[in-house]
Tab-separated table of C-alpha atoms in Angstrom:
chain	number	residue	atom	x	y	z
S	273	UNK	CA	-27.599	-69.532	13.201
S	274	UNK	CA	-29.571	-66.872	13.617
S	275	UNK	CA	-28.267	-63.101	12.907
S	276	UNK	CA	-28.454	-60.304	15.087
S	277	UNK	CA	-29.686	-56.844	14.279
S	278	UNK	CA	-27.913	-54.255	16.083
S	279	UNK	CA	-29.057	-50.517	16.630
S	280	UNK	CA	-27.272	-47.843	16.845
S	281	UNK	CA	-27.428	-45.935	20.115
S	282	UNK	CA	-27.286	-42.691	18.311
S	283	UNK	CA	-30.261	-40.523	17.557
S	284	UNK	CA	-30.735	-39.074	14.017
S	285	UNK	CA	-30.071	-35.672	13.412
S	286	UNK	CA	-32.980	-33.569	13.318
S	287	UNK	CA	-34.024	-31.704	9.977
S	288	UNK	CA	-33.431	-28.102	10.035
S	289	UNK	CA	-36.754	-26.940	8.998
S	290	UNK	CA	-37.698	-23.138	8.131
S	291	UNK	CA	-40.854	-21.135	8.936
S	292	UNK	CA	-41.993	-17.975	8.914
S	293	UNK	CA	-43.944	-18.522	12.300
S	294	UNK	CA	-42.087	-17.581	15.471
S	295	UNK	CA	-38.775	-16.822	13.505
S	296	UNK	CA	-37.621	-14.733	16.267
S	297	UNK	CA	-38.261	-17.299	18.942
S	298	UNK	CA	-35.618	-17.930	21.132
S	299	UNK	CA	-33.417	-15.002	19.470
S	300	UNK	CA	-32.464	-11.732	21.418
S	301	UNK	CA	-33.632	-8.714	20.140
S	302	UNK	CA	-30.752	-6.274	18.365
S	303	UNK	CA	-29.753	-3.350	20.745
S	304	UNK	CA	-30.634	-0.195	18.905
S	305	UNK	CA	-27.727	2.701	19.138
S	306	UNK	CA	-28.500	5.743	20.964
S	307	UNK	CA	-26.933	8.846	19.570
S	308	UNK	CA	-25.824	11.710	21.869
S	309	UNK	CA	-27.404	14.918	21.358
S	310	UNK	CA	-26.526	17.299	18.763
S	311	UNK	CA	-26.107	20.210	21.452
S	312	UNK	CA	-22.534	19.488	22.253
S	313	UNK	CA	-19.832	18.779	19.660
S	314	UNK	CA	-17.583	16.211	19.961
S	315	UNK	CA	-14.005	17.550	20.648
S	316	UNK	CA	-11.318	17.061	17.749
S	317	UNK	CA	-9.416	13.988	18.536
S	318	UNK	CA	-6.066	15.441	16.873
S	319	UNK	CA	-4.943	18.977	16.940
S	320	UNK	CA	-4.610	20.594	13.946
S	321	UNK	CA	-1.030	21.264	12.959
S	322	UNK	CA	0.261	23.630	10.268
S	323	UNK	CA	0.219	22.050	6.629
S	324	UNK	CA	3.513	20.642	5.763
S	325	UNK	CA	4.184	20.062	2.213
S	326	UNK	CA	4.532	16.292	1.229
S	327	UNK	CA	8.062	15.414	1.272
S	328	UNK	CA	9.084	14.104	-2.427
S	329	UNK	CA	9.710	10.367	-2.840
S	330	UNK	CA	13.139	9.163	-4.233
S	331	UNK	CA	11.967	8.158	-7.488
S	332	UNK	CA	9.914	11.295	-7.966
S	333	UNK	CA	13.102	13.409	-7.093
S	334	UNK	CA	14.912	11.351	-9.590
S	335	UNK	CA	12.765	12.065	-12.433
S	336	UNK	CA	12.710	15.538	-11.883
S	337	UNK	CA	16.402	15.696	-11.714
S	338	UNK	CA	16.873	13.924	-14.853
S	339	UNK	CA	14.295	15.992	-16.678
S	340	UNK	CA	16.241	18.897	-15.617
S	341	UNK	CA	19.731	17.085	-16.354
S	342	UNK	CA	21.069	17.463	-20.110
S	343	UNK	CA	22.854	13.990	-19.982
S	344	UNK	CA	22.167	10.795	-18.388
S	345	UNK	CA	22.849	10.104	-14.674
S	346	UNK	CA	23.891	6.945	-12.934
S	347	UNK	CA	21.944	6.437	-9.372
S	348	UNK	CA	24.762	8.047	-6.960
S	349	UNK	CA	24.708	10.838	-9.246
S	350	UNK	CA	21.087	11.331	-9.065
S	351	UNK	CA	21.256	10.815	-5.233
S	352	UNK	CA	23.910	13.464	-4.859
S	353	UNK	CA	22.120	15.585	-7.163
S	354	UNK	CA	18.597	15.406	-5.221
S	355	UNK	CA	20.496	16.140	-1.756
S	356	UNK	CA	22.279	19.419	-3.356
S	357	UNK	CA	18.912	20.488	-4.855
S	358	UNK	CA	17.082	19.681	-1.811
S	359	UNK	CA	14.539	17.299	-3.633
S	360	UNK	CA	15.105	14.297	-1.409
S	361	UNK	CA	17.781	13.248	0.836
S	362	UNK	CA	18.286	9.761	2.393
S	363	UNK	CA	16.772	9.142	5.751
S	364	UNK	CA	19.937	7.212	6.920
S	365	UNK	CA	20.289	4.177	4.762
S	366	UNK	CA	23.429	2.668	3.828
S	367	UNK	CA	23.008	2.243	-0.037
S	368	UNK	CA	20.052	4.806	-1.370
S	369	UNK	CA	21.557	4.824	-4.926
S	370	UNK	CA	20.699	0.991	-5.167
S	371	UNK	CA	17.268	1.252	-3.867
S	372	UNK	CA	16.950	4.164	-6.612
S	373	UNK	CA	18.464	2.063	-9.124
S	374	UNK	CA	16.224	-1.000	-8.734
S	375	UNK	CA	13.034	1.517	-8.363
S	376	UNK	CA	13.944	2.704	-11.461
S	377	UNK	CA	14.450	-0.618	-12.807
S	378	UNK	CA	11.123	-1.826	-11.568
S	379	UNK	CA	8.979	1.189	-13.417
S	380	UNK	CA	10.849	0.739	-16.664
S	381	UNK	CA	9.955	-3.116	-16.427
S	382	UNK	CA	6.366	-2.721	-15.355
S	383	UNK	CA	5.489	0.680	-17.155
S	384	UNK	CA	7.388	-0.355	-20.447
S	385	UNK	CA	7.000	2.468	-23.065
S	386	UNK	CA	4.910	5.009	-20.514
S	387	UNK	CA	7.814	4.950	-17.848
S	388	UNK	CA	9.328	8.321	-16.793
S	389	UNK	CA	13.207	6.620	-17.411
S	390	UNK	CA	14.979	5.196	-20.313
S	391	UNK	CA	18.088	3.057	-19.952
S	392	UNK	CA	20.597	4.888	-22.236
S	393	UNK	CA	23.725	2.636	-21.318
S	394	UNK	CA	24.657	0.385	-18.538
S	395	UNK	CA	23.948	1.921	-15.199
S	396	UNK	CA	22.943	5.240	-16.741
S	397	UNK	CA	19.399	6.617	-17.129
S	398	UNK	CA	17.733	9.590	-18.571
S	399	UNK	CA	14.284	10.991	-18.691
S	400	UNK	CA	11.983	9.382	-21.027
S	401	UNK	CA	10.192	12.259	-23.556
């Protein structure tokens, strides 16, 4: 019995060759950007508004309150003191004290001895330093 040799109908992929001759052949030229004449200044997209002092964050306000305080405070007392002194007030959240407590613990855990806060007893914090 004779074996029949089968041939593939696919053409082999052409090998890519790189040459320096005609490197731009078949490619389109890049468009160059033109700049407008310098005689007309561009209009300012945003109108200049009065410089407002940046609002203090809750954790920065808590650090300031604890630095001014003589005794350790819990998160609710810090939120009340921050609002009374005008440093920070809750923008409408239901549990700003829980958020502040969590942020303080996060700072203590990440920065260790370099944190601005230290935990004195359960739920109470004092300024570190």
